[in-house]
Short mmCIF file of C-alpha atoms in Angstrom, two decimals:
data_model
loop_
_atom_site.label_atom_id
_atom_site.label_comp_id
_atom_site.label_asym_id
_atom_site.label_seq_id
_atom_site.Cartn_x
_atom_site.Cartn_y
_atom_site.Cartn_z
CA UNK A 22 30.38 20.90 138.46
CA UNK A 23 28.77 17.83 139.70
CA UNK A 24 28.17 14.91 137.22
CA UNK A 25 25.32 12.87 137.18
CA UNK A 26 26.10 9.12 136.60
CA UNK A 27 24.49 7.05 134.27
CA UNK A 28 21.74 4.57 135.47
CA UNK A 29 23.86 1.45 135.73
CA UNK A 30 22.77 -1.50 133.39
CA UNK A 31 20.49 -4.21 135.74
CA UNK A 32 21.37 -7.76 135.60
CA UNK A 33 19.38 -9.12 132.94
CA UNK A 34 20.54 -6.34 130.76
CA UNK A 35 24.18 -7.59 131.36
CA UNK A 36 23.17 -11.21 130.74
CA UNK A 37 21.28 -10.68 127.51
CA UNK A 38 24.05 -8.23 126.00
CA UNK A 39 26.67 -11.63 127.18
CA UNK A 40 24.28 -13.90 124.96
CA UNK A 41 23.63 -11.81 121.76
CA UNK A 42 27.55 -11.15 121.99
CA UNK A 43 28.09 -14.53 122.28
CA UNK A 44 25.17 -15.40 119.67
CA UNK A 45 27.63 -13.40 117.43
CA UNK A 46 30.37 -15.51 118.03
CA UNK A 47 28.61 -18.46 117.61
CA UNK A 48 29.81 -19.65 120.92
CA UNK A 49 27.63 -22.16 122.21
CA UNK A 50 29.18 -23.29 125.11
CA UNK A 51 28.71 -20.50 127.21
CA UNK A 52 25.34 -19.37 126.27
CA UNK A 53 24.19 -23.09 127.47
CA UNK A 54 26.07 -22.36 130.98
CA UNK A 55 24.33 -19.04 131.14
CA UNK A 56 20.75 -20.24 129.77
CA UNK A 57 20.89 -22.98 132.19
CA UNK A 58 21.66 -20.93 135.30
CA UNK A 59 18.83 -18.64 135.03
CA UNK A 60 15.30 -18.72 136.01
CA UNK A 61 12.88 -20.05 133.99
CA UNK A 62 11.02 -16.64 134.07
CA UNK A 63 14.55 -15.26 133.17
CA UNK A 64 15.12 -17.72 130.65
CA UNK A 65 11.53 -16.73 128.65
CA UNK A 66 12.61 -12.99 129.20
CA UNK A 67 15.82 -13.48 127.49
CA UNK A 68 14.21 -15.92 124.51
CA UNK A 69 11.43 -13.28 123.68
CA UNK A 70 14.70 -10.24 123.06
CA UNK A 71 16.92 -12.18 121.04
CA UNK A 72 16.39 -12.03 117.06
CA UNK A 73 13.84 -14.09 116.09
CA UNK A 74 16.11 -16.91 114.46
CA UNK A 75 17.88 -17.51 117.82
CA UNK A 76 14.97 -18.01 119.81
CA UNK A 77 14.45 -21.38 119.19
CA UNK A 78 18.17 -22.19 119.91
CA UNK A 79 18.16 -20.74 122.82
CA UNK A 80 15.23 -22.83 124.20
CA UNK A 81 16.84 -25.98 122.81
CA UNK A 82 19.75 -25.31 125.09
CA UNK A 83 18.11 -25.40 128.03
CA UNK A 84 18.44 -29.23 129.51
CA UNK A 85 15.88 -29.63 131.94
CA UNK A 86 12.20 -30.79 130.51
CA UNK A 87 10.91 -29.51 133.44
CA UNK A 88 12.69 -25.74 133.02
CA UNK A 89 11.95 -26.37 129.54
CA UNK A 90 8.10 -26.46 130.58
CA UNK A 91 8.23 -23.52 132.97
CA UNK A 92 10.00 -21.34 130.84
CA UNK A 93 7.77 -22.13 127.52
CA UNK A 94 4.64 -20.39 129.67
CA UNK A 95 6.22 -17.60 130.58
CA UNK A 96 6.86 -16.78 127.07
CA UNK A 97 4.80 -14.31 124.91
CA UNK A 98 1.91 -16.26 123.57
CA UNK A 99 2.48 -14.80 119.87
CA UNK A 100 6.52 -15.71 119.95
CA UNK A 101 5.42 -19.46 121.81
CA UNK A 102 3.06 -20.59 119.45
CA UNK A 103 5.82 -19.24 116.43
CA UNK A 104 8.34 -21.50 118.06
CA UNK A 105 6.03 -24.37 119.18
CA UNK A 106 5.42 -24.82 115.27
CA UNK A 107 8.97 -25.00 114.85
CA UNK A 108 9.35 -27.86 117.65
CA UNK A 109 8.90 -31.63 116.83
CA UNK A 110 5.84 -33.09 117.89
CA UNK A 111 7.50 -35.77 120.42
CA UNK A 112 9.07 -32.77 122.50
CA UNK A 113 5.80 -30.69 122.37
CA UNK A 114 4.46 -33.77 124.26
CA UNK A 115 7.11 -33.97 126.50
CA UNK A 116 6.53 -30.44 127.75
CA UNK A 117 2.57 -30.41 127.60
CA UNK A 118 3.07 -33.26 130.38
CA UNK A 119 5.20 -31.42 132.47
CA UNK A 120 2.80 -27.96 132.75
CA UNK A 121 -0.87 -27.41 134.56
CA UNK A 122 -3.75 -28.81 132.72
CA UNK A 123 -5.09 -25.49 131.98
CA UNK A 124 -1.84 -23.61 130.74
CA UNK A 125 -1.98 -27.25 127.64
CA UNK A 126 -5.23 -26.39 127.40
CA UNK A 127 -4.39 -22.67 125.90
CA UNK A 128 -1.74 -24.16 123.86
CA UNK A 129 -3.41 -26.93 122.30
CA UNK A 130 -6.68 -24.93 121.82
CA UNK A 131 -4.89 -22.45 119.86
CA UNK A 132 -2.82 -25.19 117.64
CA UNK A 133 -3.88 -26.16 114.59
CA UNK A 134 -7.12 -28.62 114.41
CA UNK A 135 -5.30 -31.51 113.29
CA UNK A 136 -1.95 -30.86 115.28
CA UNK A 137 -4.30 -30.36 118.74
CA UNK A 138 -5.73 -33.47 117.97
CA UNK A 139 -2.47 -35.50 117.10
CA UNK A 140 -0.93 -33.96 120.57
CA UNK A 141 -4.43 -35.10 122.38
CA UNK A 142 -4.05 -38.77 121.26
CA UNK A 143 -0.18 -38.95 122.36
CA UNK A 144 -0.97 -37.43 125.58
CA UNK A 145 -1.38 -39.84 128.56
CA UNK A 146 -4.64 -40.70 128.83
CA UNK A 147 -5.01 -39.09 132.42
CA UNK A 148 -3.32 -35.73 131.69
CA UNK A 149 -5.58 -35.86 127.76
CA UNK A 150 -8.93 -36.25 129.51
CA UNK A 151 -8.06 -33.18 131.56
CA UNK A 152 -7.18 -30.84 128.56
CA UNK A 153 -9.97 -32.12 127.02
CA UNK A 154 -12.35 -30.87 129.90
CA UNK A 155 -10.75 -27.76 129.81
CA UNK A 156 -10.95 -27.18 126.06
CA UNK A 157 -14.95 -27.10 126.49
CA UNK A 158 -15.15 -23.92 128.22
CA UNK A 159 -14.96 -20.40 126.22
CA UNK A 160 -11.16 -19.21 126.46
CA UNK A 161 -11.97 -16.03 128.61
CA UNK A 162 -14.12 -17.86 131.35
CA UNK A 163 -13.54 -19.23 134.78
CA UNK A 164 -14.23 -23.20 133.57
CA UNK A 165 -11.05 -21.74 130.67
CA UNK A 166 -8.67 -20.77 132.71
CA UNK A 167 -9.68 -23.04 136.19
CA UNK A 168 -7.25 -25.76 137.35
CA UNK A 169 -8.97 -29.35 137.34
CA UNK A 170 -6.58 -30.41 140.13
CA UNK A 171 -7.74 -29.26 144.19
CA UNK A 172 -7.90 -30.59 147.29
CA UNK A 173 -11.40 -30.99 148.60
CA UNK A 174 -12.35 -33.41 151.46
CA UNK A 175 -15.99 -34.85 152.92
CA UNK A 176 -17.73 -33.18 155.76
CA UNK A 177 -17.37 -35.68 157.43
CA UNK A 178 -13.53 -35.91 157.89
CA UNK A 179 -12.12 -35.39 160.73
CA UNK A 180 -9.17 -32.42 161.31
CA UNK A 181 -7.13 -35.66 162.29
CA UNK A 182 -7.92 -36.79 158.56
CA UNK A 183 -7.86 -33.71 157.11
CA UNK A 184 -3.94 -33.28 157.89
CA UNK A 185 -2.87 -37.09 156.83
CA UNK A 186 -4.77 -36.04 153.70
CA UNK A 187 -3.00 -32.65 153.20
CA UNK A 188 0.26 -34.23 153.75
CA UNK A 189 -0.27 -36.82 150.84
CA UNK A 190 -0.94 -34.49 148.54
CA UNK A 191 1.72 -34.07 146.03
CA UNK A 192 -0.02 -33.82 142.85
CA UNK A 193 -2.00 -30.81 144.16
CA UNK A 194 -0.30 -27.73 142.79
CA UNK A 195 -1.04 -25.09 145.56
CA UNK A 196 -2.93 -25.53 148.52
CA UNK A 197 -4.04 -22.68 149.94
CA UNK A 198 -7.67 -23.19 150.77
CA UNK A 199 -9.30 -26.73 151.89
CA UNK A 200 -12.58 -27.29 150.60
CA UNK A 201 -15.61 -29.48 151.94
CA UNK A 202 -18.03 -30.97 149.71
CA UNK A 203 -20.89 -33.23 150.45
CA UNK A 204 -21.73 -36.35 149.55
CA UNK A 205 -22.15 -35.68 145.75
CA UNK A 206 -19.07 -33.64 144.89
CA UNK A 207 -21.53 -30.28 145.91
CA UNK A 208 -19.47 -27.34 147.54
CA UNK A 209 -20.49 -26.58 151.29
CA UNK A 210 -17.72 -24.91 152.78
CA UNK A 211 -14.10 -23.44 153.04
CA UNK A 212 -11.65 -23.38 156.04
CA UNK A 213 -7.71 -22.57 155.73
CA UNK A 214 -4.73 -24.39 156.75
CA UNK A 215 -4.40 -22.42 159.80
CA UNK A 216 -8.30 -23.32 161.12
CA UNK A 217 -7.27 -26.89 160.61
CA UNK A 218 -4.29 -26.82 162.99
CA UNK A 219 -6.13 -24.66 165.75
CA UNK A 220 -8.65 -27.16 166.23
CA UNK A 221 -8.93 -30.54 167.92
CA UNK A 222 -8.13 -33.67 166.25
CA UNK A 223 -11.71 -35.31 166.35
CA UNK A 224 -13.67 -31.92 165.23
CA UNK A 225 -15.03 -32.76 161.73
CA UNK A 226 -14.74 -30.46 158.56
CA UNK A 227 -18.85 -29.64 158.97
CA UNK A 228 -18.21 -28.08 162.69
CA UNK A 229 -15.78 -25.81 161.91
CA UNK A 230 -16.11 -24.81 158.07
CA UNK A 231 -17.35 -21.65 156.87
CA UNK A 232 -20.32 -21.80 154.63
CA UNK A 233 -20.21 -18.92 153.21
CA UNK A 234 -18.33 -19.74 150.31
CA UNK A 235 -16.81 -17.10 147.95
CA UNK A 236 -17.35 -19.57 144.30
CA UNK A 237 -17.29 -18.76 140.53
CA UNK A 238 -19.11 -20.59 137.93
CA UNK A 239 -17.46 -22.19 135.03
CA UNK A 240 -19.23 -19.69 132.52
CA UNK A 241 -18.26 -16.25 134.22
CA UNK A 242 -16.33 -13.80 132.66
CA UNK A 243 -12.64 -14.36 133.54
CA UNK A 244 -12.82 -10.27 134.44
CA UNK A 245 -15.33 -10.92 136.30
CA UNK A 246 -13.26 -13.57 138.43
CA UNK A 247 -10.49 -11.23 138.84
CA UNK A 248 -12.81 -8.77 140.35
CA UNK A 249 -14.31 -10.64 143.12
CA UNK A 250 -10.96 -11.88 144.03
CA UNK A 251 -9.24 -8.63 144.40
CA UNK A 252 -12.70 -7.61 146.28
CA UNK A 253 -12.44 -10.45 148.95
CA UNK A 254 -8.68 -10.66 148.94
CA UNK A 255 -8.26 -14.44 148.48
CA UNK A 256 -5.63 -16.30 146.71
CA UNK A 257 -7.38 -18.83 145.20
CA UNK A 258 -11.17 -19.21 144.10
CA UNK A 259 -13.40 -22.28 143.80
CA UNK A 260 -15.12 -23.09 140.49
CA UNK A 261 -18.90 -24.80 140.10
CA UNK A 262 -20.88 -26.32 137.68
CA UNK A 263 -25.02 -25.39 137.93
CA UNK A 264 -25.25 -28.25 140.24
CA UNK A 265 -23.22 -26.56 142.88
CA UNK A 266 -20.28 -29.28 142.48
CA UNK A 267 -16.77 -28.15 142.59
CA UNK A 268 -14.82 -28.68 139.63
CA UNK A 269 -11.62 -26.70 139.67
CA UNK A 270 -9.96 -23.73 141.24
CA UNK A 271 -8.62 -19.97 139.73
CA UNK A 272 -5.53 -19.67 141.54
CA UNK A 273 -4.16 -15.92 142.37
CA UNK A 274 -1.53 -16.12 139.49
CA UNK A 275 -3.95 -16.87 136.83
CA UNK A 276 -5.67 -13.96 137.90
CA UNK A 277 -2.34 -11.28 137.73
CA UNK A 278 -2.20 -12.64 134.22
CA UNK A 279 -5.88 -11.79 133.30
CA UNK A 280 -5.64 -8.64 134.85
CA UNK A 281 -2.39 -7.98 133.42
CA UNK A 282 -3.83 -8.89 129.53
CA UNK A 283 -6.95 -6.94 130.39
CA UNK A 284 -5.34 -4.24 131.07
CA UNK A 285 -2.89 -4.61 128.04
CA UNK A 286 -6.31 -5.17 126.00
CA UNK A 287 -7.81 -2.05 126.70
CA UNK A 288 -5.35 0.40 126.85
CA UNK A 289 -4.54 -1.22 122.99
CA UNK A 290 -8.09 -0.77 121.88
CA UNK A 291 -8.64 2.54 123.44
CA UNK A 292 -5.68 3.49 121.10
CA UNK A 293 -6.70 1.85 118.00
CA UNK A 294 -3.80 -0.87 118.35
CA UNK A 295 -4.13 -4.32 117.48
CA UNK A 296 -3.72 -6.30 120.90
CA UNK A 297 -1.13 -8.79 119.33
CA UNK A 298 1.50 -5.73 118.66
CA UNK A 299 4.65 -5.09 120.28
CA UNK A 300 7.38 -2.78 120.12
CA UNK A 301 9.73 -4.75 118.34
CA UNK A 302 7.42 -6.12 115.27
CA UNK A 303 8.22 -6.11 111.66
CA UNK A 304 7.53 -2.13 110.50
CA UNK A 305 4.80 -3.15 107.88
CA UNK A 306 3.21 -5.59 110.41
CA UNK A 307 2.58 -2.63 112.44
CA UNK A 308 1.62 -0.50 109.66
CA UNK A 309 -0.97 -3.11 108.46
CA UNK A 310 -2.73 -3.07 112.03
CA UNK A 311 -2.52 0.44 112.56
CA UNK A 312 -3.55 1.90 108.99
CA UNK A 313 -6.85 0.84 109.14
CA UNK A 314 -7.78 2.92 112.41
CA UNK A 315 -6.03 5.94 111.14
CA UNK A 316 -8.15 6.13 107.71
CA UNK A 317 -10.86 5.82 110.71
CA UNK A 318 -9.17 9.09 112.29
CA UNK A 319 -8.63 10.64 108.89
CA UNK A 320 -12.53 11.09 108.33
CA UNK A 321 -13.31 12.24 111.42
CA UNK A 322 -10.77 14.99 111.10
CA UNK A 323 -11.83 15.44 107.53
CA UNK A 324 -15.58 15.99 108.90
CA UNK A 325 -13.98 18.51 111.93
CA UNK A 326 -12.21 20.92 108.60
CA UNK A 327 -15.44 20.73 107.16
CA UNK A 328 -16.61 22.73 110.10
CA UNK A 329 -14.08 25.15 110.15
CA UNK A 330 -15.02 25.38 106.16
CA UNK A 331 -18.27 26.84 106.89
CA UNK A 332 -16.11 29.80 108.69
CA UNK A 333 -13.97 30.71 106.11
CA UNK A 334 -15.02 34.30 105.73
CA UNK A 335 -14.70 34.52 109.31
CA UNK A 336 -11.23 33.89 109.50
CA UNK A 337 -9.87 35.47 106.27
CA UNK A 338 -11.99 38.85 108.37
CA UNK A 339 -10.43 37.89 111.28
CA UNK A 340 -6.87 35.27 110.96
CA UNK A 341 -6.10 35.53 114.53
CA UNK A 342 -8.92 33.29 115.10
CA UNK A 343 -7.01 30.06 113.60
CA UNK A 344 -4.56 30.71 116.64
CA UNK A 345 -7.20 29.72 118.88
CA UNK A 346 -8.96 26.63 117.45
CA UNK A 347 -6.38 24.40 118.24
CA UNK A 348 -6.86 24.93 121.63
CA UNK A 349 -10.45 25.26 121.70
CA UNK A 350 -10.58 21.48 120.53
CA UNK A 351 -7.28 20.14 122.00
CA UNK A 352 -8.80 20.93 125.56
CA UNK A 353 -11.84 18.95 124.97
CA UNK A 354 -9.96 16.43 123.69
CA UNK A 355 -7.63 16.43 126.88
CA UNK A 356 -10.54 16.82 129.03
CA UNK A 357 -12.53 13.82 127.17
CA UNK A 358 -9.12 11.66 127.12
CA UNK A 359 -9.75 12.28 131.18
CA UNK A 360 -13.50 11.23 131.63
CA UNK A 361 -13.27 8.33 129.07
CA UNK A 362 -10.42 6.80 131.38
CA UNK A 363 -12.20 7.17 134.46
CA UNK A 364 -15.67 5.58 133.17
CA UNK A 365 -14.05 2.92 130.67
CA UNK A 366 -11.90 2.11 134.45
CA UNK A 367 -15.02 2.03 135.91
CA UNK A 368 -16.94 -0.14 133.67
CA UNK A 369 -14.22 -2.88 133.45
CA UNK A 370 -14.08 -2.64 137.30
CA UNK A 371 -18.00 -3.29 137.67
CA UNK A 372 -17.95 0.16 139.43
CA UNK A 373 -20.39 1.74 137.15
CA UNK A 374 -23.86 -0.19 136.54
CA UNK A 375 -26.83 0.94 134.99
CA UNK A 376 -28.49 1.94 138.37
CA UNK A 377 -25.78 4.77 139.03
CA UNK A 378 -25.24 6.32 135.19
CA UNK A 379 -27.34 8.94 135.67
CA UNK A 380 -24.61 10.10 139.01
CA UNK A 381 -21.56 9.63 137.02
CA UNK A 382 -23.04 11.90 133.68
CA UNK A 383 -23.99 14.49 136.51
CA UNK A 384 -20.84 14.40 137.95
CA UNK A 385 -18.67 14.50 134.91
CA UNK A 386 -20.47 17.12 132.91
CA UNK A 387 -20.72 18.84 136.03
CA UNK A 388 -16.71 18.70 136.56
CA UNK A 389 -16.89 19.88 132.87
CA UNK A 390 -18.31 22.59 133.02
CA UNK A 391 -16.38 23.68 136.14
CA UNK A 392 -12.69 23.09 134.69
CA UNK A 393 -14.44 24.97 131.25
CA UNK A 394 -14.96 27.90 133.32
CA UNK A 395 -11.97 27.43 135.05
CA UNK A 396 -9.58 27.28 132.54
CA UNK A 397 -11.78 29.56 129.85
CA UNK A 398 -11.27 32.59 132.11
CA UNK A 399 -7.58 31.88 132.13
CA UNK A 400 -7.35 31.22 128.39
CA UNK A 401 -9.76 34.65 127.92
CA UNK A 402 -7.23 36.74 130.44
CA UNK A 403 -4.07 35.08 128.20
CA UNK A 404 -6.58 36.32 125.00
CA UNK A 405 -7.29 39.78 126.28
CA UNK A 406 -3.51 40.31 127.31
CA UNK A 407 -1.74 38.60 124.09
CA UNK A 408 -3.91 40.90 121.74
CA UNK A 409 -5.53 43.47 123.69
CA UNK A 410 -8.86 42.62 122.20
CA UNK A 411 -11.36 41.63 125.52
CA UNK A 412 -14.31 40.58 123.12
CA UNK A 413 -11.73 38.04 121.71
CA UNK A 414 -10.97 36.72 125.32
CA UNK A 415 -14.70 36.83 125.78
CA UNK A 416 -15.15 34.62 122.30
CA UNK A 417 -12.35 31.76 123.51
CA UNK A 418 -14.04 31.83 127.08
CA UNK A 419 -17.43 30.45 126.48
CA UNK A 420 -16.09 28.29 123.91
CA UNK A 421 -13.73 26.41 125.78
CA UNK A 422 -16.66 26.25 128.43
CA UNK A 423 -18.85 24.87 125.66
CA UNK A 424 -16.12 22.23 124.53
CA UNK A 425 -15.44 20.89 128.06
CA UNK A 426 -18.96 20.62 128.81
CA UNK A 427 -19.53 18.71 125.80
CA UNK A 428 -16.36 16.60 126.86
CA UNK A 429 -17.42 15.72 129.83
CA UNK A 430 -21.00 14.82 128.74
CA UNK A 431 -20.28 12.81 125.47
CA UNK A 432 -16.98 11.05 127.33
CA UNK A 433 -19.58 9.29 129.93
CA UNK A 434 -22.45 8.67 127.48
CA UNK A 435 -20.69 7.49 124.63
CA UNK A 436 -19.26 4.59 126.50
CA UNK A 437 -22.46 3.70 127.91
CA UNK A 438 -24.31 3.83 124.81
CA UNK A 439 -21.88 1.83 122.84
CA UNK A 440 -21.57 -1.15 125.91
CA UNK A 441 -25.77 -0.81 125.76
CA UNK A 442 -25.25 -1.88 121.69
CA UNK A 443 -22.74 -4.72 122.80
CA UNK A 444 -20.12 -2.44 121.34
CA UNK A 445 -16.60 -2.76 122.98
CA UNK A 446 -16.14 1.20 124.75
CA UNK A 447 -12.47 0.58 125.12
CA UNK A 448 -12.51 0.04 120.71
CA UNK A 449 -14.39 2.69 119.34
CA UNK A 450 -15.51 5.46 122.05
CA UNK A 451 -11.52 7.73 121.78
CA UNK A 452 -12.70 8.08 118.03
CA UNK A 453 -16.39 9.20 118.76
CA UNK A 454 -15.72 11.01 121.64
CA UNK A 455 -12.57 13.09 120.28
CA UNK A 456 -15.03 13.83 116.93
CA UNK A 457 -17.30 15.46 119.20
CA UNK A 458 -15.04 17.82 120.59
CA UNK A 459 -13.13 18.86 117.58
CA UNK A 460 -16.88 19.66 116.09
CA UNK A 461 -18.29 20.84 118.87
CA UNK A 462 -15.14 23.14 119.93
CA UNK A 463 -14.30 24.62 115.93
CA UNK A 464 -18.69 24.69 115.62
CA UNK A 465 -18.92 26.81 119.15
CA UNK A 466 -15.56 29.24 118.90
CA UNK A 467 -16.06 29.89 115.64
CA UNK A 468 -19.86 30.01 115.67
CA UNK A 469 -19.53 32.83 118.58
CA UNK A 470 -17.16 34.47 116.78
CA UNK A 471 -19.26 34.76 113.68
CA UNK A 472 -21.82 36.31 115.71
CA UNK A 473 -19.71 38.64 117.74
CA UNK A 474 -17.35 39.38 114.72
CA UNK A 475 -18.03 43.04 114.56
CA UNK A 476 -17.37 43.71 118.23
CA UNK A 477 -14.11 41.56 117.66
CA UNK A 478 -12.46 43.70 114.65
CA UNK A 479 -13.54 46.75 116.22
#
C-alpha cells in the first residue's frame, strides 16, 4: 500500500523551531547568528511567533540599525507598538531616522501624546518637519499614507538634464515615474524612465510628457487610491493639494498593504470580529471582543424561536416538520452569505454605485428565485421520497423558494440601505440579513404548512 508522505516543514518553520529551542536553552549565541542572517521581513515573521516575552530580545539581537528599521515595519502594528513601549526613547529615534517619512508618521501618530511629541523634538529637524506634514492628514487618506520624498523636474529641462538629475538622486526612495511640474510646484505631466532614454538629448520634459496625468488628492480615501491604481496598472501614484501642486507619491507597496488591511477589515467585520484579533491572543481577550456580537446573534435567534412559537400546535400535529426548518433557513442563510459577498465586494470595489442598484437587486433576487426553485424541487423530490407524503414535498418547495427569494432581495438591499445611513455594510448587514431569513424561512414553511396541514397528515 502506498504511503503518502508528510508535507515537509518549509524553511522558516525549521528556523523558528531552531530559535524557540534555542530560546529554551537560553543560548544566545546562536539565535544572534541566525536572527542576523535572515531577512528583515524574515526577521519580523519570526519576532511576531515567539512568546511574547522573547520578542523584544529577539529584536535587540539584531545589530544593524538599519535591519533594525526594516524589520520593525514589517511587524504587526498591535505587537510593534507593545514592543516600541518597551524600547528606550534614544533607540526609538535611532530607528524613526532610518524608515520613510510616512511609515514614522503611523508610529508616532499612534504613540502616546506626550511620547510623539518628545520623539518629534529629538528628531532631526529635516526628517521632524516631514512627519509633522504627514501627521496632518486623516490616517486612511492618500496625504496619510503618501511619501513626501519624489522626483519631479521643470518643463523646461531638458532629457540631457533630466538623466544628470535622475542619476543624483539618492535620497529618492523609488523612482519609477518622473514627474513635470510648472513653475509653481503645479503637476503637468508624467513620462517614464524608458521615454526619457528614447528621446534626444535637447527635447525638453514639455515636448514629450504626457498630460494626462493619473493624480490623487491628499484627502481621498486610501481605498479609493488602491482602486484607481489597480484600474490603470501603475506602480506609483502622484499626490495634490487643491492647487494642483504635487506633494508626495503612493507607491505600489503602500497600496498591497491597504488592500491587504482592507481586506483583513472586512472580512473581520462581516464576521463580527474585532479587527485587532489574531489567532494567537490571550483566550479572554478574544472572548471580550467577540461576546458582545454574539449577545447581538443571541436576540436575533431568540426573535427567529419566537416564530417557530407561534407554530407550536403545528408541529406537536405534525413533528416531522422540525426536520425541515433547519434547512428551510440554513439555505437562505447560505444563499444570503453568497449575495452579501458579491455586493459588499462590489461596493468596496466602486463596482456598484447608486446609478446601477436597481440592476444588481434585479439580478440577485432574480438568481434567487431561480436557485429557490432549483433546489426546492430537489429538496420537495428528497421530501416526497424520505416520507412518502407529496403535499409535504410540496410545503418545503415553495418555502425554500420563498426563503431564497427573500435572500437574495434583503442580501443586496440591506447593504445599500445601511451604506445610504453611513452605516458600515461589512459590520452589521450578516446579522440583519441572516435575521431575515431565519424569519422569513420558519414564518413561510411553517406558515404553508399551517394552512395545508390537513392535506399533510392525511
Amino acid at each position: 500500500m502506498e504511503q503518502h508522505q508528510l508535507i515537509p516543514p518549509t524553511k522558516h518553520e525549521i528556523v523558528i523551531d531552531s530559535i524557540r529551542r534555542l530560546l529554551r536553552r537560553g543560548a544566545i549565541g546562536p539565535i544572534s547568528k541566525i536572527i542576523n542572517k535572515q531577512h528583515p521581513a524574515d526577521i519580523a515573521k519570526s519576532i511576531s511567533e515567539v512568546e511574547k516575552k522573547d520578542r523584544f530580545l529577539l529584536f535587540e539581537l539584531i545589530q544593524d540599525v538599519k535591519a533594525k528599521a526594516a524589520a520593525i515595519v514589517e511587524i504587526e502594528e498591535a505587537i510593534r507598538m507593545e514592543m516600541l513601549s518597551e524600547m528606550p526613547i534614544d533607540d526609538i529615534v535611532a530607528i524613526l531616522h532610518e524608515i520613510p517619512s510616512d511609515k514614522a508618521a503611523d508610529i508616532i501618530g499612534k504613540m502616546p501624546e506626550d511620547k510623539a511629541k518628545e520623539l518629534l523634538n529629538m528628531m532631526k529637524a529635516e526628517n521632524s518637519k516631514e512627519v509633522k506634514g504627514l501627521l496632518k492628514f486623516e490616517e486612511e487618506t492618500a496625504g496619510g499614507i503618501m511619501i513626501p520624498q519624489f522626483f519631479a523636474l521643470s518643463e523646461n529641462t531638458t532629457v540631457q538634464q533630466a538623466i544628470k538629475a535622475l542619476q543624483k538622486a539618492k535620497d529618492v526612495e523609488m523612482v519609477f515615474y518622473i514627474y513635470v511640474t510648472d513653475d509653481k510646484g503645479r503637476l503637468v505631466g508624467v513620462l517614464s524612465i524608458r521615454q526619457l532614454l528614447l528621446v534626444p538629448p535637447r527635447k525638453q520634459l514639455k515636448d514629450i510628457m504626457v498630460r494626462d496625468v493619473i493624480s490623487v488628492t491628499t484627502d481621498m480615501d486610501q481605498e479609493e487610491v488602491a482602486r484607481r491604481v489597480a484600474r490603470y496598472n501603475i506602480l506609483a501614484i502622484p499626490v495634490v493639494d487643491k492647487e494642483n501642486k504635487l506633494v508626495g507619491i503612493i507607491t505600489v507597496d503602500d497600496i498591497i498593504d491597504v488592500i491587504k488591511d482592507e481586506a483583513t477589515e472586512d472580512i473581520y467585520k462581516m464576521a463580527g470580529l474585532n479587527i485587532d484579533e489574531r489567532a494567537l491572543d490571550p483566550i479572554f481577550s478574544s472572548i471580550r471582543r467577540r461576546l458582545p456580537w454574539l449577545y447581538i446573534n443571541l436576540l436575533t435567534a431568540i426573535l427567529a424561536a419566537s416564530v417557530v412559537g407561534l407554530f407550536t400546535n403545528t408541529i406537536q400535529t405534525f413533528a416531522i416538520l422540525a426536520a425541515y426548518m433547519p434547512i428551510v433557513a440554513g439555505m437562505g442563510g447560505n444563499a444570503a452569505t453568497q449575495t452579501l459577498t458579491v455586493i459588499i465586494r462590489g461596493m468596496a470595489l466602486g463596482e456598484l454605485t447608486f446609478g446601477n442598484t436597481m440592476k444588481a437587486l434585479l439580478k440577485e433576487s432574480s438568481a434567487g428565485l431561480i436557485n429557490g426553485i432549483a433546489t426546492g424541487v430537489a429538496m420537495g423530490v428528497i421530501a416526497y421520497l424520505w416520507n412518502g407524503n407529496y403535499m409535504l414535498g410540496v410545503v418545503v418547495c415553495l418555502a425554500m423558494i420563498i426563503n431564497m427569494f427573500v435572500a437574495g432581495l434583503t442580501g443586496t438591499l440591506i447593504p445599500v440601505i445601511l451604506r445610504a445611513f453611513k452605516i458600515d455594510p461589512a459590520v452589521a448587514s450578516t446579522v440583519v440579513v441572516t435575521t431575515f431569513t431565519d424569519v422569513v424561512g420558519f414564518f413561510s414553511f411553517l406558515g404553508i404548512a399551517t394552512l395545508l396541514i390537513h392535506y399533510i397528515a392525511v
